[in-house]
XYZ file of C-alpha atoms in Angstrom:
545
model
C 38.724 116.799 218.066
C 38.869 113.299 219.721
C 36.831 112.107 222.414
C 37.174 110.318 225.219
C 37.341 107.088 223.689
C 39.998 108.225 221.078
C 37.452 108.635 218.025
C 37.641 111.280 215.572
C 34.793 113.311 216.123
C 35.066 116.581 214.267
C 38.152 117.950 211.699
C 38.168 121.374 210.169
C 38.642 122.094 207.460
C 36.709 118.685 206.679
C 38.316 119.149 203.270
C 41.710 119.657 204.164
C 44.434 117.401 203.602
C 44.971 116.487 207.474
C 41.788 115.517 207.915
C 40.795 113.115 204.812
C 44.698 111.321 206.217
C 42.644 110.861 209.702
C 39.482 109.740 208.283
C 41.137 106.691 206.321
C 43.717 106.206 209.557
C 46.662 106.629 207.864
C 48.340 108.573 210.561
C 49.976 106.330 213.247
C 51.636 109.421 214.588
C 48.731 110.958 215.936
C 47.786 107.980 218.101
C 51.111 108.307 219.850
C 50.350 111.560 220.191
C 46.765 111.502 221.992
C 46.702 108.702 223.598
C 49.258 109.945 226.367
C 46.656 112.814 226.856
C 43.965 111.044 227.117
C 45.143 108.687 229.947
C 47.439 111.306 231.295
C 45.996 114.915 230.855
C 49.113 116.252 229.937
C 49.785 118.584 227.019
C 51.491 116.507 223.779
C 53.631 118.086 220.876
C 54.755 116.432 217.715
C 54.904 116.367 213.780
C 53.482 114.362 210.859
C 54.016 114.229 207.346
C 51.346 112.758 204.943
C 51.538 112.262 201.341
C 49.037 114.946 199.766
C 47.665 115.574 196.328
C 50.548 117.855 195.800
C 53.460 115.786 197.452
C 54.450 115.224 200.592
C 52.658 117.588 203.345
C 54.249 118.575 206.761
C 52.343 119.854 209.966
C 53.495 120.851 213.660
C 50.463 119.212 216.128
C 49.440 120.064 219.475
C 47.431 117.917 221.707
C 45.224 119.985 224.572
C 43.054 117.819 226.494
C 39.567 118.902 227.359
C 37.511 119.535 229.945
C 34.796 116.349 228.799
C 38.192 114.401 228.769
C 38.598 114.601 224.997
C 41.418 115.819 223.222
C 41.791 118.996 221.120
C 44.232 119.303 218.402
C 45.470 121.883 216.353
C 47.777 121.382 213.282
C 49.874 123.869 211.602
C 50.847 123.448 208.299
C 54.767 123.889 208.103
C 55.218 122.182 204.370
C 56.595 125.263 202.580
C 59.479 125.873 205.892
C 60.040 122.315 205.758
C 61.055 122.088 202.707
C 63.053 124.817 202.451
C 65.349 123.729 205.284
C 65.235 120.239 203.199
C 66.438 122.316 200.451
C 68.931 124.537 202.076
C 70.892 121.193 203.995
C 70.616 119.612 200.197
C 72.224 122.720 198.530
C 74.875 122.723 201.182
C 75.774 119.399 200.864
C 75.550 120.032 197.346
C 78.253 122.757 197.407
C 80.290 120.820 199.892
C 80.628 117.983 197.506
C 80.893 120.287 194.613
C 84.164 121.973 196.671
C 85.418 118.371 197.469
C 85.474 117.445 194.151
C 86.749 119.823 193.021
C 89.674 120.866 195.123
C 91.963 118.829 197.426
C 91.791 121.448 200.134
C 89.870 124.807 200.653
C 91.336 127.454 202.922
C 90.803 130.891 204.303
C 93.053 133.333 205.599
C 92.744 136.190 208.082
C 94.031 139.785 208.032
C 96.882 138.638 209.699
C 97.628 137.019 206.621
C 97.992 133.290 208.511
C 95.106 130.547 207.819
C 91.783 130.982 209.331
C 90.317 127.577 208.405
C 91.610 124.715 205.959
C 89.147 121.789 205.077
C 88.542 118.957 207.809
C 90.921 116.841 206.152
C 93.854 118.981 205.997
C 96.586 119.235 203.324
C 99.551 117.949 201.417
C 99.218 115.618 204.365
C 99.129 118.836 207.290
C 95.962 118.532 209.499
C 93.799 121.150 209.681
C 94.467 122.200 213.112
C 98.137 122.408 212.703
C 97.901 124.814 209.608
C 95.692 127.105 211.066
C 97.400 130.259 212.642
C 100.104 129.886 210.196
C 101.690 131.415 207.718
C 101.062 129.526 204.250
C 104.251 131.298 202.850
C 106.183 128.860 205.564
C 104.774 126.135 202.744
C 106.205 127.898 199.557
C 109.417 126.459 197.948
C 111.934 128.545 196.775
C 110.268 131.465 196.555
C 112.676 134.038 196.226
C 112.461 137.996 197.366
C 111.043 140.579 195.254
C 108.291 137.537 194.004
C 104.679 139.203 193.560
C 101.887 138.552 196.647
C 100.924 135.368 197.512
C 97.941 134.053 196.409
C 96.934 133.302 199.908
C 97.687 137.000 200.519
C 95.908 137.941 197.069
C 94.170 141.531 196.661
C 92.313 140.682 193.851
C 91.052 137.063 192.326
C 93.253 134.571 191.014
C 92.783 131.779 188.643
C 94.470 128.923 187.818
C 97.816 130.194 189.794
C 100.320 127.241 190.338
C 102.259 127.415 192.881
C 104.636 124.756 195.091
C 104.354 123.863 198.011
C 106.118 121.790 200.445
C 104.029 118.539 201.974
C 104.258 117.106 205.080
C 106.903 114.605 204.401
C 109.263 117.476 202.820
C 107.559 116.040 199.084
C 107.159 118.930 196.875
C 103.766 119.213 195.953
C 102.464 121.565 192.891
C 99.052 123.212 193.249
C 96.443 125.175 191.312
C 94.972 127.628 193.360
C 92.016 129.755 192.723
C 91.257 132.662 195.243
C 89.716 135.827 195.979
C 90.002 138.796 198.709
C 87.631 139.235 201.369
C 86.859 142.735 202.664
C 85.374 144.539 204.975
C 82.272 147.022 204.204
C 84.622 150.007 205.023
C 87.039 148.461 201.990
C 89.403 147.372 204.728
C 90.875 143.989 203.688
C 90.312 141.199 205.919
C 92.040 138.153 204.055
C 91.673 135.528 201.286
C 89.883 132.487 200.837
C 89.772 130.023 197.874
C 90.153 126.575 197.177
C 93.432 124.877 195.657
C 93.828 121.503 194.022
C 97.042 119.378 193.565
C 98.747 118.646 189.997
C 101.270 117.216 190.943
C 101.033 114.048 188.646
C 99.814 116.239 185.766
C 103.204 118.097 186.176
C 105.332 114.967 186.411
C 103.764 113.729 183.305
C 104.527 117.157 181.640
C 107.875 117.029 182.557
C 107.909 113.034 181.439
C 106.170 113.882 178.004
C 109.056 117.174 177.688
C 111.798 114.705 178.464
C 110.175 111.928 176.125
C 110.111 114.342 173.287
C 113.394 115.535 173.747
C 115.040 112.313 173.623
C 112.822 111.502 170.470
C 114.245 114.609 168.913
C 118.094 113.308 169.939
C 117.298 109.881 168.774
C 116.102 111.047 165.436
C 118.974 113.471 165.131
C 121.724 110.229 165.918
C 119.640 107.936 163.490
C 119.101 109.958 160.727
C 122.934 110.998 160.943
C 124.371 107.998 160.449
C 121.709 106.062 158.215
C 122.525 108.675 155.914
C 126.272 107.182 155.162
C 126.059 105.476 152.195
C 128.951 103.468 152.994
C 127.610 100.231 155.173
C 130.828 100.107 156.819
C 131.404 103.655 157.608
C 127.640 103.661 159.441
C 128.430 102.461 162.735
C 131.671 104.974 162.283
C 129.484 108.029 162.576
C 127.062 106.570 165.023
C 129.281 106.123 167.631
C 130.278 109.588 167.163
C 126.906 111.052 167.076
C 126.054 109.341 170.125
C 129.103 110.088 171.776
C 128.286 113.923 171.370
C 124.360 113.348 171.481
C 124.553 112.217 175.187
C 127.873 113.908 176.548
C 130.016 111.003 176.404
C 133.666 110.989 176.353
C 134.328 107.587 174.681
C 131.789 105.325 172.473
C 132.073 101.721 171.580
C 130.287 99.973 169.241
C 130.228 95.931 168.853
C 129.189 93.114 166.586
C 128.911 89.820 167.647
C 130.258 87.452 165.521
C 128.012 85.478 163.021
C 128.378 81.881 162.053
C 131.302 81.049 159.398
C 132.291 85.031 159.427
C 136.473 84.940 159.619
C 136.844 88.005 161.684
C 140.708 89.121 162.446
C 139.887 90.615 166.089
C 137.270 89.263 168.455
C 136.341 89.956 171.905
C 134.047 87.895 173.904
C 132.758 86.358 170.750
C 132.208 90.337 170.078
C 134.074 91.912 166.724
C 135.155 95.745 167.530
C 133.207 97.780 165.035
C 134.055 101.260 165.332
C 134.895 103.817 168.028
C 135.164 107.667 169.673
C 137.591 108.363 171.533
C 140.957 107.203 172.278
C 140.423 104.234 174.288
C 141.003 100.707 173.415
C 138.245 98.169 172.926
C 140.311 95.836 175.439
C 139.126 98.217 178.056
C 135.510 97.401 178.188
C 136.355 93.697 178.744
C 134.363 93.391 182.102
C 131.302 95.131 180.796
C 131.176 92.209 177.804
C 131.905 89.699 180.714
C 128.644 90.547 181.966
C 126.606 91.167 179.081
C 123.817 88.768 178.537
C 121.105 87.952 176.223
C 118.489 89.588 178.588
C 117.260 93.566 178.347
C 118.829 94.890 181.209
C 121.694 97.982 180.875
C 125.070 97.235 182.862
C 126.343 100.231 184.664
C 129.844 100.358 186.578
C 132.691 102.764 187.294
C 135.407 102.033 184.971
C 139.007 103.648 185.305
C 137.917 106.778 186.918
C 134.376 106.593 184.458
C 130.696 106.169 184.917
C 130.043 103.222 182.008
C 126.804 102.774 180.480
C 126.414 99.626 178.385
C 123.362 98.451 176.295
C 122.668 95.125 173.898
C 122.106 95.775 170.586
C 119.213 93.376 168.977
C 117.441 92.644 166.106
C 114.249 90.076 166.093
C 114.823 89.882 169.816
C 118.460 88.348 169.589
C 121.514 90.084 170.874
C 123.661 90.808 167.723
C 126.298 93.327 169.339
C 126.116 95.840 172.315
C 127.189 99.569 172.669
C 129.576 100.906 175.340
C 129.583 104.315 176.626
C 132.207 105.777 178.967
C 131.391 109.669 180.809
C 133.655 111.666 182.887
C 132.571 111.071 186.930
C 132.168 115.154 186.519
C 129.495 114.886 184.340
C 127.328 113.001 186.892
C 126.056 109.466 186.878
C 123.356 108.042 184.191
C 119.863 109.274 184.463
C 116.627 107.754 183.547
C 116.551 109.431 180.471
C 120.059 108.489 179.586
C 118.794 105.236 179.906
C 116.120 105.223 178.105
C 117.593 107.207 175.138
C 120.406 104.572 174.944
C 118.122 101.643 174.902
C 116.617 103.032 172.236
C 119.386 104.002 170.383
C 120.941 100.469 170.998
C 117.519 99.035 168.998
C 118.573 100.998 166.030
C 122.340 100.121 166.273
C 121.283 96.398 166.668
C 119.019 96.909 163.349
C 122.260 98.830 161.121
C 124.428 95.674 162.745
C 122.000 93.097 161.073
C 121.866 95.587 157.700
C 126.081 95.493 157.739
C 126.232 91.840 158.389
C 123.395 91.324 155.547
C 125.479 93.525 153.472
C 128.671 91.824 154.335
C 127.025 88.211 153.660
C 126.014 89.202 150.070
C 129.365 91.358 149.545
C 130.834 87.558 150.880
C 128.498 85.658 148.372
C 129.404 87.745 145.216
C 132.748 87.385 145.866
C 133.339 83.493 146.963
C 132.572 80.309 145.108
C 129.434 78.983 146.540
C 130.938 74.937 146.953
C 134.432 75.886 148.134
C 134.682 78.887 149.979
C 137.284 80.293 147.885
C 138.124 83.176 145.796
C 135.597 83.306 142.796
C 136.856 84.630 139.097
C 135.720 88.179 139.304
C 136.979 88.653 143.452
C 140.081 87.075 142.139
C 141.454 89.165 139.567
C 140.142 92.441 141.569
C 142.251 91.564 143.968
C 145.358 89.949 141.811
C 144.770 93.364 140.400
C 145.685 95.170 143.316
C 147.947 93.175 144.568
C 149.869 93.494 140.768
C 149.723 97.642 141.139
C 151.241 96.898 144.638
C 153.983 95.210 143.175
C 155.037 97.666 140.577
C 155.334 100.388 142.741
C 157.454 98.034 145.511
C 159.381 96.061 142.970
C 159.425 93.251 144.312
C 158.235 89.071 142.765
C 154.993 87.119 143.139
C 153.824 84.090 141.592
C 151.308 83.309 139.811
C 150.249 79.320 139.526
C 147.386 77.762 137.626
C 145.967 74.810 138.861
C 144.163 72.277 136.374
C 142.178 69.098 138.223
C 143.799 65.906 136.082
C 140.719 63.441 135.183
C 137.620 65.126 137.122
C 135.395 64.264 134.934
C 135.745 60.305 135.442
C 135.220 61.541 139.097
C 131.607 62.761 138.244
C 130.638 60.536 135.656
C 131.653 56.857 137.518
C 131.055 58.323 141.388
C 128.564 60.883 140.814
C 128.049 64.427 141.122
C 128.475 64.577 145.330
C 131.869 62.606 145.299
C 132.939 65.075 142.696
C 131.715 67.643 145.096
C 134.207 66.104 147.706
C 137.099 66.003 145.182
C 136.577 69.780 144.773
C 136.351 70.657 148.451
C 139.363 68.268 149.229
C 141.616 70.287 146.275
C 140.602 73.403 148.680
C 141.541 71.992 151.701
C 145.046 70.952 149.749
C 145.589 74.346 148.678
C 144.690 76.602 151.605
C 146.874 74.320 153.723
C 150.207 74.706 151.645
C 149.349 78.705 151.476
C 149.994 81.391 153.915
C 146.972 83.579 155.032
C 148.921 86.331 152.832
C 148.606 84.046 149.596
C 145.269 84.376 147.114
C 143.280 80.829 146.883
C 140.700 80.953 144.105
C 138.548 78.527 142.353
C 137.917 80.073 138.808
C 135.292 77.614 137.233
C 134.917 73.842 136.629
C 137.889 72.270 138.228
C 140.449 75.028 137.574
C 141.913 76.496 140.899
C 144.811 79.768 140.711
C 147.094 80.780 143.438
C 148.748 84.602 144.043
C 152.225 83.522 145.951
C 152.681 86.992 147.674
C 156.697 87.631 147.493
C 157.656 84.375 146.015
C 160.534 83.882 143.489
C 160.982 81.040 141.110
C 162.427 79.102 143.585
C 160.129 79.358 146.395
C 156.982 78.807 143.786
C 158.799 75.327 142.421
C 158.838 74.824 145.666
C 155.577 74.825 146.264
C 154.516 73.141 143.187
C 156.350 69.772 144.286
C 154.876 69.602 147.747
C 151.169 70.580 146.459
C 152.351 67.688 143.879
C 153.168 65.321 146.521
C 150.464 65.850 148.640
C 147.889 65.607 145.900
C 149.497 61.873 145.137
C 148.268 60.653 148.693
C 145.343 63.039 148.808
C 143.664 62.984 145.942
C 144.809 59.681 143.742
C 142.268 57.519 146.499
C 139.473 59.723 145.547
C 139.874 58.950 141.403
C 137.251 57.751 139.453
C 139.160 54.828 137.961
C 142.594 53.592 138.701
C 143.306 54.214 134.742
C 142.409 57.528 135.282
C 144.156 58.932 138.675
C 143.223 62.172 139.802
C 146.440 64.837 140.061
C 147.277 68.561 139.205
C 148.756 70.225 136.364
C 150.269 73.189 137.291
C 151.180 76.438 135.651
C 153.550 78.803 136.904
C 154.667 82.364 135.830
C 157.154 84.255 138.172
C 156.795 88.333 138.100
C 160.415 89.367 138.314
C 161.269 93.138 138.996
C 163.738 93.201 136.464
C 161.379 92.274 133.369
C 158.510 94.417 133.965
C 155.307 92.869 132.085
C 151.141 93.850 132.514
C 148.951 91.611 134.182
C 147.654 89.911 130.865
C 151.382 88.823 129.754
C 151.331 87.159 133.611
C 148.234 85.651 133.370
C 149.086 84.663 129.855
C 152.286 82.819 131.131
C 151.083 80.515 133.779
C 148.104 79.810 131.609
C 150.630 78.404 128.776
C 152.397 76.733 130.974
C 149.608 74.703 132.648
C 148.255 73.866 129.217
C 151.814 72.763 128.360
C 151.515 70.296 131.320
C 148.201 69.054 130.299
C 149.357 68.426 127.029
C 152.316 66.575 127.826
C 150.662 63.374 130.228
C 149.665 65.598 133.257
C 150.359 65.186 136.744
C 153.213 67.936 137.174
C 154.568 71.557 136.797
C 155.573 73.690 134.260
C 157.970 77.060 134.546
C 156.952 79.645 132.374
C 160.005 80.898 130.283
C 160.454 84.670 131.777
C 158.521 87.483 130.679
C 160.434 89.148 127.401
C 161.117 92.941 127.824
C 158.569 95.449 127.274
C 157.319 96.446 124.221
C 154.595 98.696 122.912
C 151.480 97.204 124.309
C 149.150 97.227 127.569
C 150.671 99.178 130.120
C 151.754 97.400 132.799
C 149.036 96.711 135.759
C 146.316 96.759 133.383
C 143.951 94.528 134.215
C 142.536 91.538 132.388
């Protein structure tokens, strides 16, 4: 109670929690709320909260004024319905936000079977007012007759159903739905409701992983086909064809480019064919290695009636060759994953390039001398071997010539070791350019050079001895250590003739004589080996040294 001047003049129950809030004047509210009676007369209602010993304490007031014009009024203590509304609107919004969260739309469905309600904002970009009153099957893709009920139709929950659904835009949209029928207390059935959340992405990335592992498992197939080949040069052989078959193409190409000082007898673009499947020639791909560059893109273009797929080859970053892929335009155009397959597989082919080329350097080392290029000993008679076997079965001549460096050593010991070097390249350069690219150029040690005349006859190889003669007079005399001591050639010469059939040895033999002969008798010239005498019990002929 409050009198007229607005003082608190009695509170009951004294010890209650209203009226210990009053006595220290911590509640505004109630001034608001008697004042206006006081001046006014009028009846006043209104609420309070105060914080109590046991939290936070809620009453209803009601201000009566009185007939000594003070003011009565009662409190009711509403703490326990106030906070269970406060509780209820929390646990709502609580399961709202647990629904949002978790789904990207919820729904409901009547027992007409079309949506009742769909969340505020709608679905697979469909506001909410245009899906409801229709039929969700009207969203369903491909859903063909005979299927099983809907779950939007569902009798009986459903978890984790996937289903797809078409979105706004005409996007196909997957979703997992989770639902359950509502009925009636008579068992009649009255619709569905449930929520259902979009994995789309999730699905694409399935799909991407699928795809990713099935191009591992065709890329591990190709590379483990053809790094099994022994045979270095056989390896790109097979991998065009296993790539050929592993991605449906009709015709595979397979290029290296050409490395510095490599003498290749066919080049393209800079690009050496290296093997092929299919019938087509490597002249056809010519505008596809017009346009290839040392960046990472893929060149695609219709070719003679085919969709071509192209691809660098690298190793350490640096294009080293490229393969070339040619499909029927019935098979369909490139897809992603042909792409990425073949840029992978193009990483691998650009690694067995740089293993062949390795292989070839060494192969090129072994067998050439390391100062001039040529022919070493051992390359030489492998192939003089050959060449001999050759000649028995053909019958045909050859020639064999020995060359012997006249005075060298002057060279080294009055010039030095370099301008001996020279002397030794420049006998090279005399050689090769008096030879045919059919003729065998070798250096076998020291200063002692041998030519392989392929098809030559005793004339022809005299022949040749003069002009090498003659040419090592201007050549090689200005180079000499000492003008005592003039550099020129002594050469040996044995002539294989058909008719007086002798082994390798006996030829070898012969032109080695007759170079000594030449050495022996004041250098500078040639020497004829006397003809080979007629077989006798001995090597067989085409043995080898």
């Amino acid at each position: 109670m409050f009198d007229p001047q607005g003082r608190l003049t009695q509170a009951e129950p004294a010890d209650g929690p209203l009226a210990a809030a009053l006595r220290r004047g911590e509640v505004a509210e109630l001034s608001a709320l008697v004042l206006p009676v006081l001046h006014g007369g009028t009846a006043q209602i209104g609420a309070v909260q105060i914080d109590g010993a046991d939290g936070v304490m809620a009453y209803d007031l009601t201000a009566l004024p009185l007939d000594d014009g003070g003011v009565l009024v009662l409190g009711r203590d509403v703490t326990l319905h106030h906070n269970l509304r406060a509780a209820l609107v929390e646990s709502r919004q609580r399961y709202k936000d647990f629904v949002e969260i978790s789904s990207d739309f919820a729904w409901e469905t009547g027992g007409d079977g079309t949506f009742v309600f769909v969340s505020p904002r709608g679905a697979l970009g469909h506001a909410a007012a245009d899906l409801v009153g229709r039929d969700p099957a009207d969203l369903v893709l491909e859903r063909e007759a005979g299927d099983e009920i809907l779950p939007f139709h569902t009798h009986s929950a459903v978890d984790a159903a996937e289903l797809w659904l078409r979105c706004r835009d005409g996007a196909a949209a997957c979703v997992r739905i989770a639902a359950k029928p509502i009925y009636a207390r008579d068992g009649r059935w009255m619709g569905a409701r449930g929520v259902c959340r979009d994995v789309t992405r999730e699905r694409e990335r399935d799909a991407q992983l699928s795809r990713a592992r099935n191009r591992e498992r065709i890329l591990n197939h190709i590379v483990r086909t053809f790094r099994d080949e022994v045979e270095p040069k056989n390896m790109l052989q097979v991998a065009a064809e296993t790539v050929a078959r592993g991605v449906g193409a009709a015709q595979c190409h397979i290029f290296r480019r050409q490395t510095d000082g490599e003498v290749a007898p066919h080049t393209i673009r800079s690009f050496v064919p290296a093997a092929r499947h299919g019938d087509f020639e490597f002249t056809l791909g010519l505008p596809i290695l017009d346009r290839l560059g040392d960046d990472d893109e893929l060149i695609e273009m219709t070719l003679h009636g085919y969709d071509v797929l192209a691809a660098p080859t690298r190793y350490h970053h640096a294009v080293n060759g490229c393969i070339v892929l040619w499909r029927g335009e019935d098979r369909g155009p490139w897809g992603a994953d042909d792409r990425l397959l073949i840029a992978d597989i193009a990483d691998q082919i650009g690694i067995a390039n740089e293993q062949i080329a390795a292989h070839e350097n060494i192969v090129r080392i072994s067998r050439t001398d390391g100062l001039t290029s040529l022919f070493n000993r051992r390359a030489f008679f492998e192939e003089l071997n050959r060449r001999f076997q050759r000649l028995l079965r053909d019958g045909s001549s050859a020639a064999l010539m020995y060359v012997d460096l006249d005075n060298f050593k002057m060279v080294n010991d009055i010039k030095g070791h370099a301008a001996g070097d020279a002397v030794l390249c420049a006998v090279r350069d005399l050689l090769i350019t008096y030879t045919r690219p059919t003729d065998l150029v070798a250096r076998l040690g020291g200063d002692e050079f041998a030519i392989w005349l392929e098809g030559a006859d005793a004339l022809v190889a005299e022949k040749k001895a003069r002009v090498l003669l003659d040419r090592a007079l201007e050549d090689l005399a200005p180079r000499s250590g000492s003008p005592d001591h003039p550099l020129s050639l002594s050469i040996g010469v044995a002539v294989y003739q058909p008719g007086r059939p002798e082994s390798m040895d006996a030829l070898i033999a012969r032109a080695d004589s007759a170079m000594y002969t030449i050495k022996r008798g004041g250098k500078g010239s040639f020497a004829l080996a006397p003809p080979a005498e007629p077989a006798t019990d001995g090597p067989h002929p085409g043995e080898a040294p």
